[in-house]
Structures are given as structure tokens and as C-alpha cells.
XYZ file of N, CA and C in Angstrom:
831
model
N 133.020 86.300 86.088
C 132.755 87.084 85.400
C 133.354 86.888 84.232
N 133.788 86.253 82.430
C 134.693 86.910 81.410
C 133.149 87.668 80.609
N 135.057 88.012 79.801
C 134.456 89.230 78.459
C 133.576 88.125 77.057
N 132.840 86.809 77.473
C 132.237 85.983 77.131
C 131.222 86.851 77.209
N 130.422 87.376 78.646
C 129.441 87.538 78.259
C 128.720 88.732 77.465
N 129.744 89.170 77.139
C 129.435 90.818 76.313
C 128.254 90.084 74.998
N 129.093 88.796 74.357
C 128.415 88.596 73.661
C 126.449 88.574 73.023
N 125.793 87.876 73.499
C 124.572 87.853 73.688
C 123.890 89.234 73.923
N 124.729 89.452 74.978
C 123.623 91.100 75.267
C 124.247 91.793 73.856
N 124.880 91.836 73.201
C 125.680 92.357 72.349
C 124.812 91.634 70.867
N 124.595 90.787 70.444
C 123.908 90.100 69.435
C 122.352 90.808 69.627
N 121.455 90.564 70.551
C 120.761 91.710 71.119
C 120.317 92.677 71.099
N 121.214 93.791 71.443
C 121.154 95.085 70.914
C 121.131 95.465 70.150
N 122.439 94.513 69.287
C 122.595 95.328 68.162
C 121.673 94.720 66.814
N 121.100 93.322 67.165
C 119.845 93.426 65.795
C 118.582 94.094 66.501
N 118.107 93.670 68.052
C 116.711 94.649 67.721
C 116.945 95.996 67.655
N 117.895 96.484 67.910
C 118.026 98.359 67.725
C 118.335 97.996 65.837
N 118.924 97.875 65.252
C 119.374 97.089 63.544
C 118.084 97.535 63.025
N 117.173 96.549 63.726
C 115.604 96.008 62.692
C 114.946 96.974 62.823
N 114.633 98.050 64.239
C 114.030 98.685 63.954
C 114.176 100.484 63.416
N 115.648 100.303 63.531
C 116.310 101.858 62.314
C 116.302 101.721 60.916
N 116.134 100.137 60.685
C 115.292 99.403 59.136
C 114.194 100.269 58.323
N 113.636 99.686 59.926
C 111.903 100.230 59.867
C 111.647 101.194 59.902
N 112.825 102.035 60.897
C 112.183 104.095 60.866
C 112.883 104.401 59.418
N 113.518 103.872 58.987
C 114.178 104.226 57.670
C 112.862 103.554 56.286
N 112.693 102.524 56.232
C 111.493 102.089 55.319
C 110.516 103.153 55.598
N 109.596 102.901 56.285
C 108.965 104.440 56.762
C 109.226 105.933 56.106
N 110.020 106.202 56.738
C 111.017 107.553 56.059
C 110.607 107.063 54.847
N 110.917 106.893 54.036
C 110.823 106.231 52.440
C 110.322 106.006 51.667
N 109.030 106.212 52.935
C 107.752 105.339 52.265
C 107.828 103.874 51.086
N 108.512 103.338 51.407
C 108.585 102.210 51.363
C 107.918 100.864 51.800
N 107.303 101.667 52.911
C 105.965 100.626 53.956
C 105.290 101.390 54.450
N 104.202 101.791 54.900
C 103.151 101.645 55.834
C 103.840 101.787 57.354
N 103.352 102.643 58.379
C 103.651 102.923 59.417
C 102.935 101.262 60.805
N 103.238 100.371 61.905
C 102.923 99.666 62.285
C 101.714 100.733 62.567
N 102.238 101.255 63.342
C 99.928 101.792 63.770
C 98.924 102.055 62.500
N 99.751 101.871 62.024
C 98.793 101.885 60.195
C 97.439 100.916 60.660
N 95.716 101.282 60.457
C 95.273 100.064 59.769
C 94.533 100.345 58.743
N 94.280 101.609 58.338
C 94.391 101.274 56.947
C 94.639 101.816 55.468
N 94.448 100.642 54.485
C 94.688 99.760 53.169
C 93.457 99.781 52.112
N 93.717 100.092 50.864
C 92.952 100.664 50.653
C 93.951 99.273 49.132
N 93.159 99.124 48.309
C 93.337 98.081 46.569
C 94.269 98.840 45.734
N 94.291 100.599 45.776
C 95.079 101.156 45.030
C 95.211 102.561 45.375
N 96.296 102.965 45.429
C 96.425 104.482 45.702
C 96.893 105.208 44.952
N 96.507 106.143 44.355
C 97.393 107.172 43.547
C 98.443 107.934 44.092
N 99.048 108.674 43.056
C 100.703 108.821 43.447
C 100.786 109.566 44.370
N 101.651 108.951 45.206
C 101.917 109.199 46.514
C 102.571 110.427 46.861
N 101.452 111.434 47.749
C 101.867 112.864 47.819
C 102.848 113.751 49.136
N 103.215 112.494 50.080
C 103.665 112.765 51.095
C 105.043 113.081 51.126
N 105.585 114.038 51.817
C 106.472 114.756 51.694
C 107.652 113.215 52.649
N 108.815 114.165 51.286
C 109.994 112.331 51.988
C 110.158 112.460 53.439
N 110.507 112.018 53.868
C 110.836 112.109 55.566
C 109.431 111.819 56.439
N 108.291 111.798 55.768
C 107.269 111.863 56.660
C 106.181 110.090 55.796
N 105.536 109.855 57.104
C 105.180 108.339 56.465
C 104.342 108.801 55.676
N 103.751 107.462 54.448
C 102.779 107.427 53.544
C 101.377 107.234 54.070
N 100.813 108.608 53.118
C 99.624 108.967 53.496
C 98.507 107.305 53.258
N 99.241 106.932 52.035
C 97.475 106.256 51.622
C 99.074 104.519 51.635
N 97.946 103.471 51.814
C 98.799 102.053 52.409
C 98.166 101.123 50.795
N 98.718 100.481 50.364
C 98.241 99.243 50.038
C 98.618 97.520 50.936
N 97.966 96.774 50.267
C 98.922 95.659 50.256
C 100.539 95.416 50.698
N 100.946 95.612 49.225
C 102.191 96.071 49.205
C 103.147 97.089 50.513
N 102.375 97.239 50.808
C 102.924 98.510 51.729
C 102.991 98.021 53.218
N 102.661 96.344 53.483
C 102.240 96.298 55.113
C 104.021 95.796 55.664
N 104.089 96.791 57.210
C 105.344 96.495 57.588
C 105.944 95.410 58.234
N 105.352 94.051 57.262
C 106.909 93.130 57.102
C 107.843 93.383 57.231
N 109.185 92.906 58.095
C 110.494 92.537 58.675
C 111.357 93.125 57.442
N 110.539 91.576 56.284
C 111.587 91.240 54.624
C 111.363 92.854 54.225
N 110.006 93.007 54.600
C 109.510 94.213 53.400
C 110.296 95.389 53.625
N 110.609 95.589 54.981
C 111.099 97.072 55.448
C 112.938 96.716 54.482
N 113.551 95.254 54.757
C 114.778 95.682 54.410
C 114.884 95.081 52.705
N 113.691 95.663 52.173
C 113.591 95.422 50.421
C 114.271 96.029 49.594
N 114.103 97.464 49.663
C 115.325 98.503 48.868
C 115.892 99.586 49.153
N 116.680 100.334 49.164
C 117.719 100.881 49.583
C 117.408 102.146 49.348
N 117.743 102.398 50.924
C 119.543 102.270 51.659
C 118.944 101.467 52.907
N 118.093 101.534 52.955
C 117.913 100.222 54.548
C 118.018 98.762 54.114
N 118.188 98.316 52.580
C 118.650 96.776 52.179
C 120.125 96.939 52.856
N 120.964 97.402 52.409
C 121.976 97.349 52.995
C 122.273 97.218 54.530
N 121.706 98.166 55.392
C 122.035 97.756 56.640
C 121.056 96.525 57.094
N 120.227 96.226 56.518
C 118.993 94.524 56.374
C 119.922 94.068 55.680
N 121.169 93.658 55.619
C 121.664 92.549 54.959
C 123.004 92.370 55.854
N 123.221 93.812 56.613
C 124.379 94.243 57.330
C 124.303 93.114 58.626
N 123.198 93.359 59.276
C 122.397 92.685 60.626
C 121.938 91.768 60.419
N 121.522 90.713 59.188
C 121.629 89.349 58.437
C 122.750 89.006 59.269
N 124.018 89.331 57.866
C 125.740 89.134 58.521
C 125.912 88.468 59.574
N 125.773 89.568 60.265
C 126.754 90.053 61.449
C 125.833 89.089 62.579
N 124.447 89.223 62.752
C 123.531 89.026 63.447
C 124.042 86.889 63.819
N 123.481 86.617 62.476
C 124.122 84.771 61.725
C 125.143 84.738 62.400
N 126.589 85.304 62.571
C 127.440 84.784 62.830
C 127.735 85.291 64.747
N 127.098 86.312 65.350
C 126.923 85.462 66.817
C 126.086 84.997 67.096
N 125.054 84.093 66.918
C 124.779 83.194 66.871
C 125.333 82.065 66.950
N 125.833 81.896 66.461
C 126.715 80.903 65.651
C 127.502 80.861 67.038
N 128.541 81.930 66.689
C 129.003 81.920 68.719
C 128.053 81.459 69.488
N 127.320 82.558 69.821
C 126.577 82.217 71.123
C 126.264 80.744 70.764
N 125.554 79.633 70.034
C 125.194 78.619 70.185
C 126.562 77.561 70.068
N 128.206 77.793 69.800
C 129.112 77.095 70.306
C 129.991 77.190 71.980
N 128.961 78.643 72.304
C 129.459 78.584 73.314
C 128.835 77.834 74.594
N 127.642 78.302 74.433
C 126.688 77.887 75.016
C 126.646 75.573 75.175
N 126.982 75.186 73.740
C 127.320 73.672 73.637
C 127.940 73.156 74.210
N 129.384 73.922 74.201
C 130.504 74.084 75.102
C 130.122 74.332 76.707
N 129.238 75.303 77.134
C 128.971 75.355 78.616
C 128.111 74.368 79.150
N 127.623 73.888 78.358
C 126.977 72.808 78.561
C 127.738 71.343 78.986
N 127.343 71.422 77.686
C 129.235 70.297 78.004
C 129.712 70.118 79.421
N 130.312 71.107 79.712
C 131.367 71.401 81.243
C 130.485 71.114 82.175
N 129.457 70.740 82.311
C 128.058 71.283 83.314
C 127.070 69.890 82.979
N 126.847 68.959 82.280
C 126.765 68.037 82.237
C 126.446 67.024 81.610
N 126.110 65.349 81.637
C 125.942 64.761 80.866
C 126.512 64.957 79.446
N 126.910 64.084 78.610
C 126.737 64.186 76.703
C 125.306 64.110 76.540
N 125.152 64.628 75.735
C 123.592 65.156 75.727
C 123.002 64.740 73.935
N 121.721 64.124 73.632
C 121.470 64.270 72.407
C 121.017 66.035 72.354
N 119.559 66.149 73.302
C 119.498 67.605 73.281
C 120.216 68.675 73.267
N 121.186 68.100 73.997
C 122.748 69.458 73.167
C 122.896 69.691 71.847
N 123.199 68.866 71.392
C 123.679 68.395 70.250
C 122.964 68.991 69.339
N 121.442 68.248 69.690
C 120.210 68.984 68.824
C 120.156 70.854 68.862
N 120.489 71.316 69.961
C 120.586 72.454 70.281
C 121.414 73.010 69.566
N 122.563 72.944 69.259
C 123.900 73.323 68.869
C 123.746 73.965 66.987
N 123.106 72.387 66.574
C 122.215 72.357 65.201
C 121.488 73.119 64.331
N 120.423 72.961 65.619
C 119.452 73.952 64.937
C 119.850 75.377 65.051
N 120.331 75.503 66.660
C 121.236 77.551 65.848
C 122.190 77.826 64.876
N 122.219 76.325 64.013
C 123.584 77.135 63.374
C 122.739 76.913 62.434
N 121.376 76.740 61.788
C 119.998 76.265 61.168
C 119.717 77.539 60.738
N 119.408 77.969 62.617
C 119.076 79.147 62.209
C 119.803 80.550 61.519
N 120.504 80.186 61.791
C 121.990 81.080 61.620
C 121.723 81.496 59.652
N 122.049 79.944 59.035
C 122.448 79.860 57.973
C 120.520 81.075 57.454
N 119.758 80.345 57.809
C 118.684 80.710 57.592
C 117.830 82.350 57.309
N 118.939 83.016 58.425
C 119.201 84.493 58.646
C 119.689 85.414 57.312
N 121.323 84.370 57.171
C 122.028 84.381 56.275
C 121.232 84.901 54.941
N 120.470 83.883 54.198
C 119.508 83.744 53.749
C 118.734 84.760 53.034
N 118.125 85.165 54.648
C 116.704 86.137 54.557
C 117.741 87.775 54.322
N 118.577 87.771 54.889
C 119.266 89.102 54.863
C 119.846 89.366 53.660
N 120.175 88.221 52.843
C 120.825 89.010 51.795
C 119.734 88.876 50.246
N 118.836 87.803 50.443
C 118.392 87.677 49.122
C 116.157 88.057 49.437
N 116.794 90.449 49.911
C 115.160 90.931 50.017
C 114.108 89.663 48.776
N 112.819 89.990 49.605
C 111.483 89.470 49.753
C 111.116 89.748 47.648
N 111.519 91.071 47.633
C 111.240 91.606 46.736
C 111.876 91.584 44.836
N 112.490 90.642 45.802
C 113.837 90.553 44.055
C 114.198 89.453 44.194
N 114.171 88.218 45.158
C 114.734 86.564 45.380
C 113.492 86.036 46.166
N 112.042 86.334 45.779
C 111.291 85.770 46.532
C 111.336 84.648 46.855
N 111.731 83.612 46.505
C 111.785 82.241 46.164
C 112.998 81.825 47.531
N 114.292 82.387 47.118
C 114.825 82.339 48.085
C 115.030 82.636 49.715
N 114.214 84.252 49.462
C 114.138 84.694 50.900
C 112.962 83.825 51.726
N 111.554 84.060 50.684
C 111.094 82.937 51.781
C 111.523 81.930 52.232
N 112.410 81.010 51.422
C 113.239 79.251 52.085
C 113.454 79.772 53.147
N 114.548 81.129 53.284
C 115.444 81.465 54.419
C 114.244 81.453 55.321
N 113.132 82.399 55.286
C 112.815 82.661 56.316
C 112.046 81.295 56.930
N 111.371 79.977 56.319
C 111.417 78.865 56.861
C 112.059 78.412 57.355
N 113.384 78.525 56.926
C 114.520 77.694 57.759
C 114.927 78.505 59.249
N 114.873 80.003 59.094
C 115.091 80.199 59.773
C 114.425 80.487 61.140
N 112.825 81.086 60.942
C 111.823 80.929 62.087
C 111.852 79.386 62.834
N 111.578 78.689 62.099
C 111.413 77.428 62.893
C 112.304 77.076 63.280
N 113.880 76.926 63.083
C 114.752 76.480 63.269
C 114.722 77.291 65.077
N 114.935 78.562 64.642
C 114.721 79.640 66.142
C 113.788 79.085 66.962
N 112.818 78.528 66.868
C 111.571 78.054 68.051
C 111.901 76.990 68.569
N 112.690 76.463 67.426
C 113.283 75.175 68.144
C 114.826 74.851 68.953
N 115.288 75.254 68.881
C 116.413 76.185 69.454
C 116.365 76.644 71.321
N 115.262 77.523 70.544
C 115.076 78.015 72.192
C 113.897 76.899 73.298
N 113.636 76.283 72.319
C 112.504 74.913 73.164
C 113.759 74.139 73.784
N 114.614 73.953 72.952
C 115.517 72.271 73.779
C 116.551 73.644 74.523
N 116.658 74.698 74.306
C 117.518 75.709 75.077
C 116.950 75.871 76.971
N 115.291 75.848 76.385
C 114.525 75.870 78.115
C 114.889 74.064 78.331
N 114.501 73.609 77.872
C 115.257 71.995 78.325
C 116.252 71.707 79.180
N 117.607 72.143 78.417
C 118.749 72.470 78.676
C 118.771 72.315 80.287
N 118.436 74.699 79.893
C 118.530 74.836 81.321
C 117.729 74.795 82.713
N 116.785 73.718 82.949
C 116.132 72.688 83.694
C 117.335 71.594 83.222
N 117.626 70.475 83.480
C 118.770 69.849 82.852
C 119.787 70.071 83.768
N 120.861 71.602 83.793
C 121.649 71.502 84.237
C 121.559 72.908 85.039
N 119.926 73.039 85.872
C 119.739 73.857 87.196
C 120.760 73.677 88.423
N 120.951 74.320 88.996
C 121.304 73.853 90.013
C 120.700 74.328 91.481
N 120.664 76.096 91.183
C 120.486 76.850 92.160
C 118.978 77.540 91.827
N 118.309 78.126 93.243
C 116.652 78.758 92.798
C 117.168 79.664 91.662
N 118.340 80.013 91.253
C 117.768 81.486 90.324
C 118.399 80.714 88.800
N 118.827 79.766 88.760
C 119.220 78.365 87.654
C 117.633 78.315 87.481
N 117.006 78.135 88.370
C 115.684 77.827 87.887
C 114.542 78.769 87.284
N 114.957 79.339 88.023
C 113.820 81.278 87.698
C 115.079 81.127 86.280
N 115.763 81.054 86.153
C 115.740 81.887 84.680
C 115.650 80.886 84.008
N 115.398 79.863 83.763
C 114.577 78.791 82.941
C 112.669 78.560 83.146
N 112.635 79.247 84.494
C 111.163 79.612 84.153
C 110.694 81.115 83.228
N 111.693 81.727 83.233
C 111.924 82.972 82.392
C 112.491 82.238 80.496
N 112.955 81.655 80.427
C 112.478 81.093 79.470
C 112.223 80.677 79.000
N 111.517 79.570 79.435
C 109.798 79.635 79.133
C 108.558 79.829 78.607
N 108.343 81.159 79.191
C 107.633 82.406 78.932
C 107.927 82.929 77.553
N 109.220 82.837 77.813
C 109.526 84.128 76.300
C 108.937 82.511 75.494
N 109.807 81.445 75.046
C 109.761 80.357 74.518
C 107.847 80.481 74.024
N 106.965 80.247 74.707
C 105.870 80.112 74.786
C 105.351 81.613 74.150
N 105.661 82.370 74.566
C 105.333 84.075 73.384
C 105.570 83.842 72.309
N 106.510 83.348 71.685
C 107.128 82.616 70.874
C 106.865 82.116 69.667
N 106.433 80.993 70.247
C 105.795 79.863 70.027
C 104.390 80.538 69.355
N 103.357 81.258 70.406
C 101.874 81.826 69.662
C 102.456 83.136 68.554
N 103.252 83.985 68.624
C 103.261 84.470 67.718
C 103.770 84.256 66.470
N 104.877 83.082 66.966
C 104.934 82.384 65.181
C 103.600 81.751 64.217
N 102.490 80.858 65.393
C 101.545 80.844 65.039
C 100.573 81.317 65.069
N 100.151 82.441 64.929
C 99.438 83.832 64.399
C 100.408 84.315 63.467
N 101.585 84.696 63.313
C 102.061 85.272 62.385
C 101.832 84.359 61.001
N 101.779 82.854 61.030
C 101.687 81.912 59.867
C 99.709 81.809 59.353
N 99.452 82.108 60.276
C 97.937 81.391 60.091
C 97.457 83.304 59.645
N 97.698 84.242 60.490
C 96.914 85.486 59.436
C 97.891 86.144 58.048
N 99.223 85.545 58.272
C 99.721 85.323 56.654
C 99.150 84.701 55.447
N 98.700 83.937 55.403
C 98.160 82.730 54.229
C 96.923 84.042 54.125
N 96.616 84.771 54.743
C 95.217 85.451 54.127
C 95.395 86.420 53.561
N 93.926 87.191 52.872
C 94.535 88.471 51.879
C 93.675 89.649 52.151
N 93.319 89.532 53.836
C 92.539 90.484 54.351
C 94.077 91.429 54.691
N 93.212 92.269 53.995
C 94.401 93.822 55.405
C 95.003 93.413 56.382
N 93.585 93.944 57.212
C 93.706 93.450 58.846
C 94.765 92.428 59.047
N 94.117 90.813 58.523
C 94.973 89.757 59.227
C 96.160 90.282 58.577
N 96.966 90.412 57.620
C 97.966 90.965 56.505
C 99.007 91.670 58.257
N 98.541 92.484 58.786
C 98.580 94.003 59.172
C 99.139 93.247 60.265
N 98.294 92.366 61.441
C 98.156 91.755 62.477
C 99.626 90.481 62.054
N 99.777 89.586 61.468
C 100.554 89.097 61.170
C 102.116 89.284 60.894
N 101.904 91.242 60.167
C 103.773 91.605 60.767
C 103.753 92.024 62.106
N 102.825 92.210 62.353
C 102.981 92.649 64.272
C 103.325 91.418 65.015
N 102.611 90.252 64.747
C 102.964 88.739 65.070
C 104.408 89.189 64.771
N 105.030 88.963 63.793
C 105.913 88.838 63.243
C 107.172 89.263 63.578
N 106.541 90.653 64.095
C 107.624 91.827 64.978
C 108.174 91.107 66.179
N 106.622 90.886 66.671
C 107.132 89.832 68.712
C 107.856 88.690 68.325
N 107.552 87.923 67.005
C 108.094 86.826 67.944
C 109.735 86.817 67.152
N 110.327 87.915 66.333
C 111.813 88.067 66.262
C 112.316 88.811 67.602
N 111.981 89.768 67.988
C 112.258 89.982 68.775
C 112.312 89.710 70.299
N 111.210 88.656 70.439
C 111.113 87.751 71.871
C 112.425 86.863 71.698
N 113.029 86.469 70.108
C 113.995 85.276 69.892
C 115.084 85.738 70.908
N 115.484 86.958 69.721
C 116.645 88.173 70.458
C 117.139 88.243 71.687
N 115.944 88.358 72.380
C 115.955 88.595 73.809
C 115.821 87.292 74.799
N 115.245 86.331 74.483
C 116.023 84.953 74.715
C 117.370 84.914 74.508
N 117.990 85.085 73.402
C 119.356 85.145 73.071
C 120.527 86.002 74.011
N 119.804 86.731 74.186
C 120.537 87.702 75.781
C 120.401 87.146 76.396
N 119.219 86.221 77.406
C 119.468 85.730 78.593
C 120.433 84.645 78.639
N 121.378 84.611 77.256
C 122.389 83.188 78.245
C 124.015 84.618 78.711
N 123.467 85.890 78.648
C 124.800 86.624 79.724
C 124.643 85.688 81.027
N 123.519 85.411 81.394
C 123.189 84.643 82.920
C 125.117 83.833 82.778
N 124.485 82.921 81.872
C 125.515 81.449 82.090
C 126.798 81.740 81.239
N 127.277 83.153 80.627
C 127.971 82.749 79.515
C 129.485 83.567 80.910
N 128.833 84.555 82.259
C 129.209 84.884 82.856
C 130.497 83.795 83.917
N 129.950 82.499 83.781
C 130.748 81.032 84.036
C 131.877 81.076 82.855
N 131.416 81.032 81.795
C 132.217 80.536 80.964
C 133.992 80.889 80.997
N 134.960 80.592 80.323
C 136.164 79.983 80.668
C 137.147 80.234 79.266
N 138.264 80.952 78.859
C 138.782 80.015 77.697
C 139.279 79.210 77.647
N 139.251 78.274 78.365
C 138.752 76.941 78.463
C 138.200 75.832 77.978
N 136.775 76.276 78.179
C 135.316 75.962 78.092
C 135.436 75.270 77.013
N 135.714 75.628 75.742
C 135.238 74.992 74.435
C 136.680 74.689 74.213
N 137.913 74.299 74.827
C 138.921 73.582 74.550
C 138.253 71.817 75.035
N 137.585 71.984 76.102
C 137.265 70.824 76.442
C 136.765 70.462 75.978
N 135.006 71.230 75.300
C 133.941 70.361 75.003
C 134.539 69.750 73.453
N 136.038 70.411 73.140
C 136.654 69.864 71.400
C 137.304 68.446 72.030
N 137.359 68.336 73.787
C 138.080 67.126 73.937
C 137.107 65.590 74.419
N 137.760 64.318 74.180
C 136.874 63.104 73.569
C 137.056 63.025 75.274
N 136.378 61.993 76.137
C 135.914 61.727 77.193
C 136.621 59.962 77.037
N 138.464 59.697 77.238
C 138.478 58.450 76.856
C 137.972 57.304 77.705
N 137.347 58.371 78.934
C 136.934 56.565 79.995
C 136.526 57.088 81.354
N 136.553 56.925 82.135
C 136.203 57.270 83.707
C 137.205 58.114 84.101
N 138.328 58.243 83.619
C 139.553 58.459 83.826
C 139.858 59.682 83.417
N 138.781 60.158 82.717
C 139.418 61.165 81.621
C 139.344 62.153 81.362
N 138.747 62.875 82.440
C 138.919 64.382 83.071
C 138.213 64.539 84.246
N 139.144 64.248 86.030
C 138.693 64.117 86.894
C 138.369 65.537 87.842
N 138.225 65.469 89.032
C 138.382 66.348 89.980
C 138.051 67.232 90.148
N 137.125 67.129 88.622
C 136.946 69.083 88.618
C 135.173 69.331 89.445
N 135.158 69.780 90.658
C 133.811 69.901 90.877
C 133.268 70.740 89.962
N 131.623 70.438 90.164
C 130.372 70.908 89.257
C 130.430 72.575 89.969
N 129.721 73.572 88.514
C 129.648 74.489 88.681
C 128.072 74.988 88.426
N 127.468 75.920 89.171
C 126.168 76.471 88.540
C 126.418 77.123 87.656
N 125.574 76.146 86.521
C 125.428 77.459 85.542
C 125.603 78.690 85.025
N 125.312 79.701 85.517
C 124.597 80.491 85.685
C 125.940 82.011 86.948
N 127.035 80.644 87.772
C 127.941 81.301 88.331
C 129.472 81.259 87.429
N 130.291 81.935 88.579
C 132.257 82.128 87.977
C 132.595 81.583 89.417
N 131.774 80.643 90.036
C 131.954 80.220 91.348
C 131.682 78.667 90.536
N 132.590 77.960 91.845
C 132.306 76.684 91.779
C 131.608 75.976 93.387
N 131.254 74.842 92.970
C 129.894 74.199 94.219
C 130.036 73.282 94.078
N 130.500 72.210 95.099
C 130.017 70.707 94.759
C 128.742 70.268 95.364
N 128.147 69.627 94.666
C 127.215 68.432 95.079
C 126.995 67.375 94.953
N 125.992 66.706 96.260
C 126.139 64.788 96.505
C 126.631 64.201 95.271
N 125.668 64.765 94.155
C 125.624 63.831 92.468
C 127.105 64.141 92.299
N 127.891 65.235 92.384
C 128.449 65.179 91.845
C 130.157 64.602 91.830
N 130.790 63.865 90.471
C 131.809 62.691 90.365
C 132.477 63.585 89.696
N 133.209 62.806 89.374
C 134.392 62.810 87.783
C 133.397 61.721 87.086
N 132.682 61.287 87.038
C 132.327 60.962 86.206
C 131.083 61.346 84.992
N 130.316 62.638 86.243
C 129.427 63.140 85.781
C 129.760 64.162 84.588
N 130.984 64.712 84.803
C 131.911 65.463 84.232
C 131.681 64.983 82.584
N 130.654 65.559 81.498
C 131.003 64.845 80.093
C 131.513 65.953 79.656
N 132.356 64.707 78.816
C 132.696 65.325 77.456
C 132.393 64.602 75.999
N 132.211 65.523 75.196
C 131.900 64.706 73.678
C 132.681 63.628 73.536
């Protein structure tokens, strides 16, 4: 087991905790209404709630979408920090996952596509975090339009890769878990988009809840890479950067279960099946 196992856990823990802190700050500062609130008005008189307590009157502008929670200071500062740091960690996870798959399987366009979509997701996160929806709406929506579909495509591709390089029963179990997370992400993203285009208060609120489910689900998915990263070594990235010059490029290496730091030999494991970029 290596220190790289900390990276996906840190990404999930930092981002999930961070966005909920942003939400709590936004509620306490009267910038959004609580998630449990389903009562909205067309307009509200001057807010009389005490500072530090939830709003007592909510309009369509107060729906607790994640982006709305991070629109105004001081929570917008933390929201930007989470977006930037989270995007960096996403890129690191994607690079390590790309290298780890190369170390265990043949060269695959699915793996390359996973790297591209993961980095695209990170780019969208940077735009979402730094261009708040109430101040740079177009850029924010572009970032969200990039980050959400790219994140969904990334987890879908990772499900395929997990099945392809699975060796043990535990590997297949992890693949099943990831498929479940991907299905939840797909359903929640579709429902969020469908509900968001309506002007109904209740549907807009439902869109916000679906958006939260999607975001947390994707972050949990990233956290599952802890399973494979226990087998990542300092040579993994170096191996991914090397090019295989032929059947004798790198030989004599036994196949490893992606979720284990120990090596195990397989009937179909041979030097030619050790893929390099």
C-alpha cells in the first residue's frame, strides 16, 4: 500500500465537506433557503430573519443550487478555493488512474478517453468555481455545461475499464459498485436538467436536490479509486510515459490485481500483454 491511496480519499472528503460548509454559510447569511424548504413566494418583503438563522421568506432567487450557494462572499471565496483545489486533485487522480490502467492492461482508447474527459471535467470545475452564476452567468453555465457531462462520461468510462482489468472477485464487486454510482449520477443529472428548465418553484427546488445528489455521487465515485491506488508505485507514472518499442519492450513483469499491491500470475499474462503508451 502506498501514499497515493490518500489522494482520492482527500478529494472526496475535502470537496464534499467543503460544499456543505459553503451551503451552511449561504443559509446563515440569507443568500439561499434551506434544502428542506419547499415554500416559495413570487416576491418577499424586507427580510426580517436574524443573522445566523435561515431565511423566513424565499423566492426563486433563493433556491439552494450549489452555484447559488457560492455566489456571494464570504462563501464565494471558499467555493472558488474548493473548485480550484478540487480540479487539481481531479487531474492528479485521472493521471494516476490512466497510468495504473496502462500498467495492468493493453493500450486502450477507452483509457485515453477517460483521461481526456477527466481533465475536461477539471477545467469545467475551475470555470464553475471562479465565475459565480450571479456575476458571470454565461461563463458559469459554460463551465457547468462542460463539467457535468464530462464528469458523467468519465465515470461511465471508468466502469468499463474496471471490468476490463478486473481479476479477482473483489475487483468485480468494485465494478458493480461503480456501475450503481454511475446509474445514480445519470438519473440525477437528467432529472436536474429536466426540472431546471421549468419555472415552477417546486421543480426548481427538485432540480437543486438532484444537482446535490449528482455532485456528491460523482465525488464518492472518485473516492473509490482508493481501492486501486493502494497498488500504485512511484514507477507507475514513469511506465505510462514510456513507449513500447516492440514485443521485447518491457517483459518479465507479472500481472497485478488492480486493487492489490501484491502481484499474481495469470494464465493469459505474458510480456506482450503488458501495455505501454
